[in-house]
Amino acid sequence: MSDDFFKKMELETGTKLNPVQRAAIEHDEGPLLLLASPGSGKTTTLNFKIAYLILEKKVNPRAILGLTFSKAAAHEMAERFHGWFHHLIGTTASFSTIHSFAFQVVRDYASLNQLQYTIIEGALEKTANQPMHKRMVLRRIFQEINRSVITEDQMDELLRMISFVKNRLLVEKDIRTLKTTIKNFTEIYLAYEQFKLRDPSHPLMDFDDMLTYANTILADDASLLANYQRRFEYILTDESQDTSLVQHQLVEKLALPHNNLCVVADDDQTLYSWRGADVSKIIHFKDTYPDATVLYMEQNYRSSKEIVETANQFIQRNKVRHPKKMFTENPSVRPITIEQLASYEDQTRYVINQLRQETNFEEVAILYRNNASSINVMNALDLANVPFYIKDVDHKFFSHWVLKDILHFIEFAQDPSDIDVLAQIHTKFAGYISKVQLQRLYELRNGEHAFDLLLQHVEMKFYQKKQLKTMKTVFASIQTARPAAALALIRNELGYEKNLRKMSDSLGFSIDYLLEMLNTIENVASDLPTALAFKERIVHLEQLMRDAKSNKHQNAVTLSTFHSAKGLEFNRVFMIDLINGVLPSSDNIKSYKDGQLEEMEEAARLFYVGMTRARHELHLISYRYKSKVVEESIFVGNVRQILNPDAAKRKNQQAQVRPSMRPPVELLPIEEKMRIAHKSFGEGTVLHLTGDVLDVQFDQGVEKQFSLQVCSENQLISIL
């Protein structure tokens, strides 16, 4: 009878299923763990399983619940099911995210018990007064406890940590052991929870509370739980490797007593432990369900032979995983390309050159770990007139205080009488201007240079006056320098980078992230002639990012983080910024050296997800220099070893024997260096180059020395 079903479905849909898929579909009693490798057709299998239950087993569609991790996945499942089976099945099954289902439980419970609640999370209107919004509440609590205003970076970390605590169902004792950059996190968390429950008859709830409340409700209200258990005879969960502990517990309660539960997961694609995902439930599925059936969907239908075999060998280096062995019957297409370029700037040039002959941009993806990478890629694509779509539009770069600081420095250099601008930055450079002195400036304001007013009319110590005169000279240099040189002056001569490092130490910011912001800003400024052009470029890029969202389903290159690329596939994939410190991150490497494997294995899974997005062509791109010497990602080294074990071994031996013989940058002829120096500083300067030391005399008679090391076009490395 089953054969008839599969033959009929093949005729109806044109889809032929392999033996493992058929076994998963026919399994209709008890728990099933379906471990699905990338590109193995899990969505197809899930939808056919639902159709099988309805058409062959005569299960009421309303008795089937499909739970997914994201709205996009739930929508895709429902859309595909409708496309394949709507003419055969009048009523579809229920497809929902776990969050949505939990919210339904809360609503049902509140209705039965005539309770009220208020959701304090969702869209935050900038023009509206929303004192009960989650962000507003946390901002106030943070300020009360830490006596400082929370930054956007800190808010993001605070929200992540609160979500982590709730999804892992941690108690106070465990919370106090968590590693976080948020000062007094435990006290802030407890105060936040207390605030929401100040009126127990009308609690305030955020999105994660929906999960914890629903879990508690189903644990305490046997009657309501029994209603759900009677209603849903079969439960199917997708992307279950991303499910948190509280979500697992919800599903386990619903599935009782028959446990007609189909869990689809790939432990090799677990990417969200940092926000509470708990893959241990998948790894130890048999501990929870001793009578469970475990099936392995290992055949990849997506990618070429080279990509599948390499990715399979790569991920098998992880220790905590089910022993899957992904394979494919697809033919070879082309070898995986590994490029270690001289500099960060060469990376974008490489990608642009690769795309010059491309016409089918919709089948191209550029993948990266951090959203900050999208700015430089977007800038390069725009200059090359290559259309693009950004999957995760993140405006944080354009609203970030580091960018605002840089713009304020440039604005003050252009108009040193503007005390309002100086007030924004007076603590962020080595001017030693106090709040009292700044207030005196406001009283003296008359259109003159702010520093002259300070020097002539405000009581200052000798060292302050000396330093202020130096700062005046630097700001004068910034006023006439091209943006690239101006940024180098801000970063080094004004002491802005040193200030960022101090702030990171005292406030718990990530210095790597802040320096990445500076590097990105410098990259945008690199070829621009004037400060005005730089400001206009920033505004233009922000608008481009807004517009890029509308390019979905257009003939445009997709820009995406590795996290958000899961579930997508493209003919050509470029994985960029593959250096140690990015993928894996510095924290990943540190934890690995401390003997902890979890973070490094998750970083490897992220790399694996990137590789398996590619159908035919995969480019792994790293570089040797970005403001400092950097190392190729150890994951790229792993791939090299897989592709050519002998060559990788020789390279490692050479690196150990002659570590200092490889120059950190490519040195260009003196004529090329001088061309780049003139390009950076403009024609109103006198330049003299001795070796790599560049003497610059600006048109006001100001002299500076730069260490000019060029790894590609216009890269000023440091200032002496």
XYZ file of C-alpha atoms in Angstrom:
720
model
C 0.000 0.000 0.000
C 2.877 2.357 0.814
C 4.415 1.649 -2.600
C 1.205 2.845 -4.198
C 1.373 6.056 -2.155
C 4.963 6.809 -3.184
C 4.261 6.039 -6.852
C 1.239 8.327 -6.769
C 3.219 11.112 -5.077
C 5.991 10.777 -7.620
C 3.461 11.243 -10.412
C 1.775 14.157 -8.626
C 4.903 16.051 -7.549
C 7.726 14.721 -9.722
C 9.687 13.860 -6.559
C 11.308 10.467 -6.104
C 12.281 9.597 -2.548
C 15.253 7.530 -1.410
C 14.922 4.571 1.001
C 15.781 6.577 4.127
C 13.226 9.261 3.281
C 10.597 6.573 2.701
C 11.416 4.891 6.022
C 11.057 8.238 7.812
C 7.723 8.901 6.128
C 6.318 5.462 6.940
C 7.356 5.638 10.602
C 4.054 6.495 12.299
C 4.305 5.285 15.898
C 6.624 6.399 18.675
C 9.560 8.815 18.642
C 11.732 9.321 15.569
C 14.977 11.277 15.307
C 15.712 12.160 11.706
C 19.284 13.403 11.352
C 19.349 15.345 8.091
C 22.623 16.431 6.464
C 22.649 19.678 4.428
C 20.823 19.423 1.116
C 19.299 16.048 1.994
C 15.664 17.041 1.387
C 14.394 17.301 4.963
C 11.608 19.795 4.152
C 10.425 17.493 1.373
C 10.481 14.533 3.744
C 8.539 16.370 6.447
C 5.840 17.486 4.045
C 5.492 14.025 2.498
C 5.290 12.536 6.002
C 2.364 14.822 6.823
C 0.657 13.910 3.547
C 1.239 10.211 4.299
C -0.375 10.517 7.732
C -3.401 12.265 6.250
C -3.888 10.267 3.052
C -2.719 6.808 4.129
C -3.279 6.742 7.885
C -6.425 8.900 7.739
C -5.187 11.194 10.486
C -7.183 14.392 10.859
C -4.989 17.240 9.539
C -5.904 19.308 12.602
C -4.334 16.617 14.787
C -0.886 17.246 13.263
C 1.335 20.029 14.588
C 4.455 21.125 12.705
C 6.792 23.206 14.854
C 9.733 25.159 13.477
C 12.434 27.393 14.877
C 11.718 30.457 12.689
C 8.760 32.125 10.992
C 10.511 31.776 7.636
C 10.824 27.990 8.074
C 7.171 27.668 9.130
C 6.079 29.710 6.112
C 8.252 27.637 3.762
C 6.825 24.347 5.090
C 3.242 25.561 4.766
C 3.868 26.995 1.298
C 5.481 23.827 -0.027
C 2.790 21.622 1.490
C 0.091 23.713 -0.141
C 1.875 23.666 -3.503
C 2.222 19.894 -3.528
C -0.920 18.653 -1.844
C -3.679 21.295 -1.735
C -5.579 19.549 -4.564
C -5.418 16.248 -2.651
C -5.952 17.501 0.892
C -8.539 20.167 1.584
C -7.351 21.144 5.085
C -3.685 21.578 5.892
C -1.870 20.705 9.100
C -0.915 23.401 11.647
C 2.509 24.971 11.050
C 3.821 27.231 13.787
C 6.972 28.494 15.448
C 7.499 27.260 18.987
C 7.205 30.859 20.203
C 3.818 31.255 18.521
C 2.558 28.015 19.996
C 3.776 29.035 23.471
C 1.944 32.333 23.129
C -1.233 30.411 22.273
C -0.841 28.421 25.498
C -0.484 31.656 27.483
C -3.544 33.193 25.808
C -5.645 30.082 26.431
C -4.610 29.935 30.078
C -5.265 33.655 30.611
C -8.691 33.348 29.001
C -9.672 30.331 31.112
C -8.551 32.020 34.318
C -9.633 35.584 33.429
C -6.095 36.903 33.811
C -4.490 39.895 32.138
C -0.944 40.423 30.913
C 0.945 42.989 28.835
C 3.566 42.218 26.183
C 6.456 44.689 26.519
C 8.479 43.616 23.496
C 8.109 44.309 19.794
C 8.539 47.329 17.538
C 9.776 50.386 19.408
C 8.518 53.580 17.799
C 11.112 56.329 18.021
C 8.458 59.022 18.303
C 6.314 57.261 20.897
C 6.605 57.386 24.652
C 6.771 53.718 25.606
C 7.952 53.555 29.249
C 6.785 49.915 29.513
C 8.802 48.706 26.550
C 11.455 46.121 27.447
C 14.328 48.291 26.227
C 13.085 51.313 28.145
C 12.707 49.294 31.345
C 16.180 47.770 31.015
C 17.733 51.136 30.166
C 16.360 52.611 33.387
C 17.371 49.615 35.546
C 20.890 49.557 34.055
C 21.343 53.246 34.821
C 20.058 52.907 38.367
C 22.365 49.984 39.176
C 25.505 50.937 37.225
C 25.198 54.737 37.430
C 25.907 55.050 33.710
C 23.928 55.243 30.483
C 23.729 51.962 28.582
C 25.167 51.917 25.054
C 23.558 50.100 22.135
C 26.315 47.475 22.247
C 25.633 46.867 25.924
C 21.890 46.735 25.299
C 22.369 44.040 22.664
C 24.504 41.992 25.039
C 22.039 42.485 27.903
C 19.091 41.345 25.771
C 21.074 38.305 24.597
C 22.022 37.328 28.123
C 18.454 37.637 29.424
C 17.237 35.445 26.560
C 20.017 32.926 27.283
C 19.064 32.705 30.968
C 15.393 32.106 30.194
C 15.974 29.601 27.400
C 18.376 27.596 29.554
C 16.046 27.867 32.601
C 18.916 29.046 34.794
C 18.502 29.881 38.474
C 20.280 32.680 40.349
C 23.199 30.481 41.435
C 23.902 29.575 37.785
C 23.365 33.124 36.538
C 26.104 34.424 38.804
C 28.637 32.121 37.111
C 27.915 33.344 33.570
C 30.610 35.124 31.594
C 29.377 38.491 30.303
C 30.635 42.002 29.671
C 27.556 43.464 31.437
C 28.533 44.850 34.839
C 26.203 43.648 37.632
C 24.247 41.496 35.188
C 22.678 39.288 37.856
C 21.374 42.284 39.806
C 19.984 43.861 36.610
C 18.292 40.592 35.648
C 16.707 40.091 39.072
C 15.505 43.712 39.187
C 13.996 43.306 35.704
C 12.127 40.143 36.712
C 10.906 41.772 39.918
C 9.664 44.819 37.994
C 7.618 42.665 35.610
C 5.920 40.885 38.504
C 5.196 43.925 40.681
C 1.500 43.252 39.963
C 1.195 39.424 39.976
C -2.377 39.607 38.701
C -1.222 41.542 35.624
C 2.354 40.487 34.742
C 4.506 42.115 32.075
C 5.892 39.632 29.538
C 8.648 39.632 26.953
C 8.953 37.124 24.114
C 11.088 34.686 26.111
C 8.593 34.812 28.969
C 6.078 33.263 26.581
C 8.219 30.127 26.555
C 8.860 29.952 30.289
C 5.237 30.797 31.167
C 3.887 28.196 28.712
C 6.263 25.565 30.089
C 5.171 26.317 33.661
C 1.486 26.407 32.706
C 1.641 22.977 31.049
C 3.554 21.593 34.034
C 1.001 22.924 36.540
C -2.302 22.693 34.659
C -2.887 19.008 33.900
C -6.298 19.686 32.364
C -5.019 22.228 29.833
C -2.054 20.006 28.985
C -4.395 17.052 28.403
C -6.469 19.176 26.013
C -3.415 19.898 23.887
C -2.264 16.285 24.038
C -5.676 15.064 22.843
C -5.763 17.688 20.101
C -2.346 16.912 18.599
C -1.753 13.228 17.910
C 1.410 13.816 15.894
C 4.094 16.438 16.449
C 6.879 17.163 13.982
C 9.694 19.594 14.833
C 12.137 21.030 12.317
C 15.595 22.585 12.909
C 15.510 21.005 16.347
C 19.242 21.464 16.852
C 18.463 25.158 17.422
C 15.879 24.423 20.119
C 16.571 25.577 23.683
C 16.047 23.614 26.892
C 12.710 25.279 27.659
C 11.529 24.606 24.099
C 12.570 20.948 24.341
C 10.629 20.624 27.591
C 7.519 22.133 26.006
C 7.631 19.646 23.133
C 8.276 16.704 25.466
C 5.152 17.565 27.487
C 2.991 17.914 24.386
C 4.115 14.589 22.906
C 3.088 12.513 25.916
C 1.801 9.882 26.392
C 2.140 8.295 22.935
C 5.291 10.195 21.916
C 4.322 10.228 18.237
C 7.109 12.715 17.794
C 9.271 13.255 14.721
C 12.323 15.394 15.482
C 14.275 16.604 12.444
C 17.709 17.976 13.225
C 21.329 18.226 12.198
C 23.673 18.480 15.139
C 26.374 19.574 12.663
C 24.390 22.763 12.039
C 23.894 23.862 15.648
C 24.806 27.556 15.587
C 22.909 29.264 18.384
C 24.230 27.980 21.713
C 25.219 31.589 22.518
C 21.544 32.456 22.741
C 20.349 29.313 24.475
C 20.146 26.485 21.921
C 20.839 23.127 23.568
C 22.059 20.429 21.184
C 22.609 17.955 24.038
C 18.962 16.884 23.753
C 19.650 15.811 20.161
C 22.954 14.150 21.009
C 21.311 12.204 23.870
C 17.904 11.685 22.241
C 17.956 7.990 23.157
C 18.317 8.863 26.839
C 14.997 10.691 26.716
C 13.336 8.192 24.376
C 14.994 4.745 24.759
C 12.641 3.180 22.197
C 13.282 5.882 19.596
C 14.125 5.136 15.969
C 17.113 7.083 14.621
C 17.489 7.532 10.857
C 20.341 9.200 8.980
C 19.583 11.270 5.882
C 23.125 11.514 4.566
C 22.659 11.918 0.809
C 23.251 15.482 -0.340
C 21.317 16.514 -3.467
C 22.599 20.080 -3.516
C 26.340 20.280 -3.933
C 29.059 18.962 -6.197
C 31.185 15.949 -5.322
C 34.181 18.131 -4.331
C 32.190 20.278 -1.918
C 30.312 17.397 -0.284
C 33.358 15.187 0.246
C 35.481 18.041 1.624
C 32.738 19.372 3.925
C 32.060 15.849 5.196
C 35.700 15.283 6.116
C 35.932 18.733 7.659
C 32.995 18.365 10.061
C 34.017 14.884 11.160
C 36.857 16.528 13.091
C 34.254 17.666 15.631
C 33.937 15.299 18.590
C 30.416 16.029 19.894
C 28.176 14.824 17.067
C 26.265 11.860 15.688
C 28.431 9.741 13.339
C 26.904 10.887 10.043
C 28.759 10.562 6.744
C 27.382 12.913 4.117
C 27.729 11.731 0.515
C 26.424 12.639 -2.916
C 25.862 11.078 -6.290
C 26.291 14.489 -7.926
C 29.188 14.804 -10.380
C 32.338 16.874 -9.963
C 32.132 20.488 -11.133
C 35.281 22.373 -10.134
C 37.828 22.275 -7.305
C 37.329 24.373 -4.182
C 39.290 27.621 -4.526
C 41.433 28.781 -1.600
C 42.900 32.285 -1.834
C 45.250 33.806 0.731
C 45.652 37.383 -0.455
C 48.149 40.001 0.633
C 45.714 42.431 2.209
C 42.149 42.962 3.327
C 41.599 45.378 0.421
C 42.703 42.688 -2.019
C 39.830 40.523 -0.807
C 37.106 42.811 -2.138
C 39.053 43.350 -5.357
C 39.259 39.584 -5.807
C 35.503 39.157 -5.392
C 34.716 42.049 -7.730
C 37.066 40.642 -10.389
C 35.385 37.250 -10.086
C 31.991 38.863 -10.659
C 32.932 40.954 -13.703
C 31.748 38.294 -16.141
C 28.818 37.159 -13.979
C 25.292 37.731 -15.257
C 23.259 35.494 -12.954
C 23.879 37.451 -9.750
C 20.949 35.795 -7.990
C 23.003 32.592 -7.838
C 25.928 34.273 -6.039
C 26.361 34.719 -2.284
C 29.039 36.483 -0.244
C 29.054 35.094 3.285
C 30.746 36.471 6.388
C 30.641 35.982 10.149
C 30.002 39.574 11.292
C 27.521 42.083 9.918
C 30.276 44.717 9.961
C 31.837 42.950 6.961
C 28.827 43.831 4.845
C 29.719 47.546 4.792
C 32.993 47.131 2.904
C 31.525 44.539 0.552
C 28.494 46.729 -0.106
C 30.779 49.704 -0.771
C 32.871 47.735 -3.276
C 29.850 46.236 -5.061
C 28.241 49.655 -5.387
C 31.410 51.174 -6.873
C 31.522 48.263 -9.346
C 27.796 48.653 -10.207
C 26.999 45.125 -9.036
C 23.425 44.805 -7.657
C 23.073 43.197 -4.238
C 20.552 42.066 -1.633
C 21.366 42.081 2.087
C 19.604 39.348 4.014
C 20.220 40.916 7.424
C 19.882 44.675 7.185
C 21.794 45.971 10.197
C 21.952 49.743 10.592
C 24.096 49.591 13.719
C 27.186 50.693 11.811
C 25.556 53.931 10.737
C 24.185 54.738 14.187
C 27.233 53.526 16.113
C 28.917 56.002 18.422
C 32.363 55.254 16.926
C 31.249 56.509 13.503
C 29.564 59.504 15.157
C 32.826 60.262 16.984
C 34.817 60.192 13.740
C 32.347 62.518 12.018
C 32.475 64.872 15.019
C 36.291 64.947 14.904
C 36.172 65.885 11.228
C 33.431 68.471 11.814
C 35.430 70.122 14.578
C 38.546 70.171 12.412
C 36.518 71.968 9.720
C 35.038 74.438 12.233
C 37.123 74.621 15.432
C 34.804 77.300 16.849
C 31.930 74.822 17.167
C 31.818 74.144 20.905
C 28.699 71.964 20.592
C 30.671 69.475 18.494
C 33.675 69.711 20.814
C 31.376 68.835 23.708
C 30.635 65.498 21.994
C 34.311 64.486 21.798
C 36.246 66.429 24.451
C 36.733 63.286 26.586
C 37.676 61.088 23.617
C 41.003 62.569 22.604
C 44.120 63.586 24.503
C 43.092 67.199 25.113
C 42.468 66.893 28.855
C 39.540 69.338 28.707
C 37.416 69.147 31.849
C 33.656 69.646 32.119
C 34.230 72.913 34.036
C 36.528 74.199 31.287
C 34.025 73.177 28.644
C 31.283 75.090 30.473
C 33.542 78.152 30.578
C 33.964 77.835 26.809
C 30.215 78.185 26.341
C 30.348 81.430 28.309
C 33.239 82.745 26.203
C 31.940 81.589 22.817
C 32.512 84.331 20.242
C 33.299 82.509 16.980
C 37.017 82.126 17.665
C 38.939 78.848 17.735
C 37.788 76.975 20.854
C 41.363 76.030 21.736
C 42.504 79.668 21.517
C 39.746 80.658 23.924
C 40.875 77.968 26.339
C 44.540 78.897 26.077
C 43.959 82.636 26.453
C 41.042 82.950 28.863
C 40.678 79.762 30.911
C 42.867 78.703 33.800
C 44.770 75.578 32.785
C 47.749 73.662 34.084
C 51.004 73.805 32.136
C 50.726 70.242 30.820
C 47.167 70.949 29.626
C 48.260 74.002 27.660
C 51.145 72.124 26.096
C 48.923 69.217 25.117
C 46.196 71.512 23.797
C 48.673 73.263 21.508
C 49.683 69.862 20.130
C 46.040 68.917 19.601
C 45.398 72.206 17.800
C 48.187 71.338 15.387
C 46.774 67.863 14.784
C 43.267 69.197 14.122
C 44.782 71.663 11.638
C 46.395 68.724 9.846
C 43.070 66.863 9.818
C 41.382 69.878 8.236
C 43.457 69.670 5.044
C 44.275 65.956 4.858
C 42.394 63.549 2.676
C 39.940 61.391 4.670
C 42.257 58.359 4.818
C 45.089 60.407 6.301
C 42.687 62.318 8.556
C 41.456 59.063 10.043
C 45.021 57.955 10.705
C 45.638 61.236 12.546
C 42.452 60.828 14.614
C 43.246 57.254 15.452
C 46.844 57.802 16.473
C 47.827 61.457 16.981
C 44.621 62.438 18.757
C 44.832 59.222 20.771
C 41.357 57.993 19.822
C 42.360 54.336 19.529
C 44.096 54.528 22.908
C 40.894 56.016 24.326
C 38.850 53.136 22.878
C 41.143 50.623 24.540
C 40.716 52.347 27.914
C 36.933 52.400 27.494
C 36.958 48.713 26.594
C 38.891 47.868 29.755
C 36.681 49.945 32.054
C 33.256 49.344 30.462
C 33.670 45.815 29.111
C 33.394 46.688 25.417
C 34.893 44.360 22.817
C 38.018 46.148 21.599
C 38.178 43.858 18.562
C 34.694 45.002 17.557
C 35.518 48.696 18.057
C 38.747 48.424 16.067
C 36.818 46.615 13.348
C 34.503 49.633 13.241
C 37.526 51.905 12.757
C 38.952 49.659 10.051
C 35.633 49.667 8.200
C 35.406 53.455 8.357
C 38.965 53.748 7.037
C 38.143 51.405 4.184
C 35.147 53.498 3.151
C 37.308 56.650 3.282
C 40.293 55.183 1.460
C 39.749 56.584 -2.052
C 37.761 59.715 -1.220
C 39.264 63.161 -1.866
C 37.524 65.365 0.730
C 35.794 65.299 4.091
C 32.548 66.279 2.384
C 32.872 63.329 -0.010
C 33.389 61.024 2.980
C 30.262 62.301 4.752
C 28.222 61.985 1.572
C 29.499 58.444 1.050
C 28.358 57.419 4.537
C 24.875 58.817 3.884
C 24.791 57.114 0.480
C 25.794 53.728 1.913
C 23.126 53.914 4.604
C 20.487 54.560 1.964
C 21.900 51.727 -0.142
C 21.501 49.357 2.787
C 17.859 50.378 3.197
C 17.205 49.925 -0.514
C 19.026 46.576 -0.693
C 16.275 44.863 1.274
C 13.904 45.377 -1.659
C 16.248 43.476 -3.997
C 15.127 40.086 -2.702
C 14.212 37.739 -5.592
C 15.895 40.182 -7.991
C 19.022 39.504 -10.039
C 21.302 40.573 -7.181
C 24.209 39.119 -5.216
C 23.146 37.984 -1.725
C 25.138 39.278 1.243
C 24.557 37.285 4.412
C 26.057 36.183 7.684
C 26.790 32.477 7.975
C 24.054 32.201 10.596
C 21.355 33.629 8.348
C 22.501 31.712 5.274
C 21.410 28.396 6.770
C 18.731 26.887 4.551
C 19.871 28.832 1.474
C 21.822 27.590 -1.539
C 23.653 29.217 -4.445
C 25.693 28.173 -7.467
C 28.651 30.321 -6.357
C 29.614 31.097 -2.762
C 32.404 33.377 -1.532
C 33.312 32.918 2.142
C 35.285 35.993 3.198
C 37.291 37.245 6.198
C 38.481 33.721 6.947
C 41.151 34.712 9.461
C 41.851 33.732 13.052
C 40.128 36.276 15.247
C 37.046 36.304 13.038
C 36.291 32.662 12.246
C 37.203 31.280 14.678
C 36.960 34.333 16.915
C 39.561 35.287 19.503
C 37.223 34.014 22.233
C 36.770 30.704 20.379
C 40.542 30.262 20.201
C 41.072 31.233 23.838
C 38.442 28.800 25.111
C 39.972 26.036 22.979
C 43.410 26.722 24.452
C 41.822 26.552 27.901
C 40.654 23.022 27.086
C 37.018 23.847 26.257
C 35.902 22.395 22.919
C 32.306 23.694 22.713
C 32.930 27.160 21.257
C 35.515 26.003 18.733
C 33.266 23.172 17.552
C 30.393 25.615 17.068
C 32.686 27.878 15.024
C 33.596 24.839 12.895
C 29.888 24.150 12.373
C 29.459 27.739 11.210
C 32.240 27.225 8.661
C 30.612 23.955 7.589
C 27.253 25.654 7.050
C 28.978 28.216 4.822
C 30.645 25.513 2.725
C 27.421 23.569 2.229
C 25.525 26.585 0.854
C 27.438 26.160 -2.426
C 26.178 23.974 -5.247
C 29.018 24.196 -7.767
C 31.655 26.768 -6.855
C 33.174 27.591 -3.459
C 35.796 30.256 -2.732
C 37.522 30.406 0.674
C 39.228 33.788 1.045
C 41.709 35.034 3.625
C 44.480 37.644 3.705
C 47.725 38.349 5.523
C 47.306 41.978 6.542
C 44.553 44.192 7.979
C 46.015 47.068 10.004
C 48.295 44.388 11.416
C 49.574 40.973 10.397
C 46.789 38.381 10.648
C 46.688 34.604 10.297
C 44.669 32.502 7.913
C 41.785 30.733 9.673
C 42.756 27.366 11.066
C 39.614 26.058 9.354
C 41.016 27.028 5.967
C 44.167 25.172 6.974
C 42.003 22.131 7.770
C 40.473 22.302 4.289
C 43.934 22.645 2.709
C 45.020 19.512 4.504
C 41.927 17.626 3.316
C 42.421 18.724 -0.294
C 46.179 18.240 -0.415
C 47.630 16.607 2.705
C 51.230 16.607 1.464
C 51.253 20.281 0.439
C 49.625 21.360 3.711
C 52.243 19.423 5.662
C 55.091 21.114 3.726
C 53.551 24.556 4.312
C 53.331 23.980 8.056
C 56.938 22.801 8.191
C 58.116 25.900 6.296
C 56.158 28.191 8.612
C 57.772 26.561 11.664
C 61.305 26.673 10.263
C 61.192 30.170 8.741
C 58.441 32.101 10.520
C 60.003 35.524 9.891
C 60.929 35.089 6.231
C 57.452 35.834 4.881
C 57.010 39.619 4.730
C 53.832 40.858 6.398
C 53.064 43.125 3.460
C 53.956 43.426 -0.180
C 56.487 46.255 -0.564
C 55.919 48.422 -3.611
C 58.481 50.511 -5.535
C 59.230 53.967 -4.117
C 57.464 55.648 -7.049
C 54.266 53.776 -6.260
C 54.563 54.608 -2.577
C 54.920 58.306 -3.376
C 51.917 58.164 -5.706
C 49.815 56.684 -2.941
C 51.154 59.181 -0.386
C 50.210 62.108 -2.652
C 46.820 60.519 -3.188
C 46.285 60.305 0.567
C 47.536 63.753 1.578
C 46.614 65.897 -1.404
C 48.640 68.315 -3.458
C 49.006 70.938 -0.702
C 51.715 68.951 1.016
C 55.453 68.422 0.655
C 56.476 64.785 0.922
C 59.832 63.117 1.472
C 60.173 59.343 1.750
C 63.175 57.667 3.372
C 62.718 53.919 3.392
C 59.262 53.525 4.884
C 59.325 56.800 6.852
C 57.288 59.527 5.176
C 57.872 63.164 6.202
C 54.791 65.269 5.479
C 54.819 69.081 5.519
C 51.284 70.463 5.303
C 50.503 73.818 3.754
C 50.257 75.496 7.199
C 53.855 74.518 7.887
C 52.824 71.623 10.128
C 55.156 68.630 9.891
C 54.338 64.995 10.666
C 56.039 61.640 10.207
C 54.233 58.517 9.027
C 55.369 54.933 8.735
C 54.222 54.140 5.213
C 53.857 50.419 4.569
C 51.857 49.592 1.502
C 50.256 46.202 1.021
C 47.959 47.389 -1.761
C 46.435 50.688 -2.829
C 46.503 53.601 -0.332
C 47.120 51.666 2.875
C 48.696 53.940 5.495
C 49.636 51.625 8.305
C 50.764 53.786 11.219
C 51.953 57.168 12.351
C 55.280 57.643 14.103
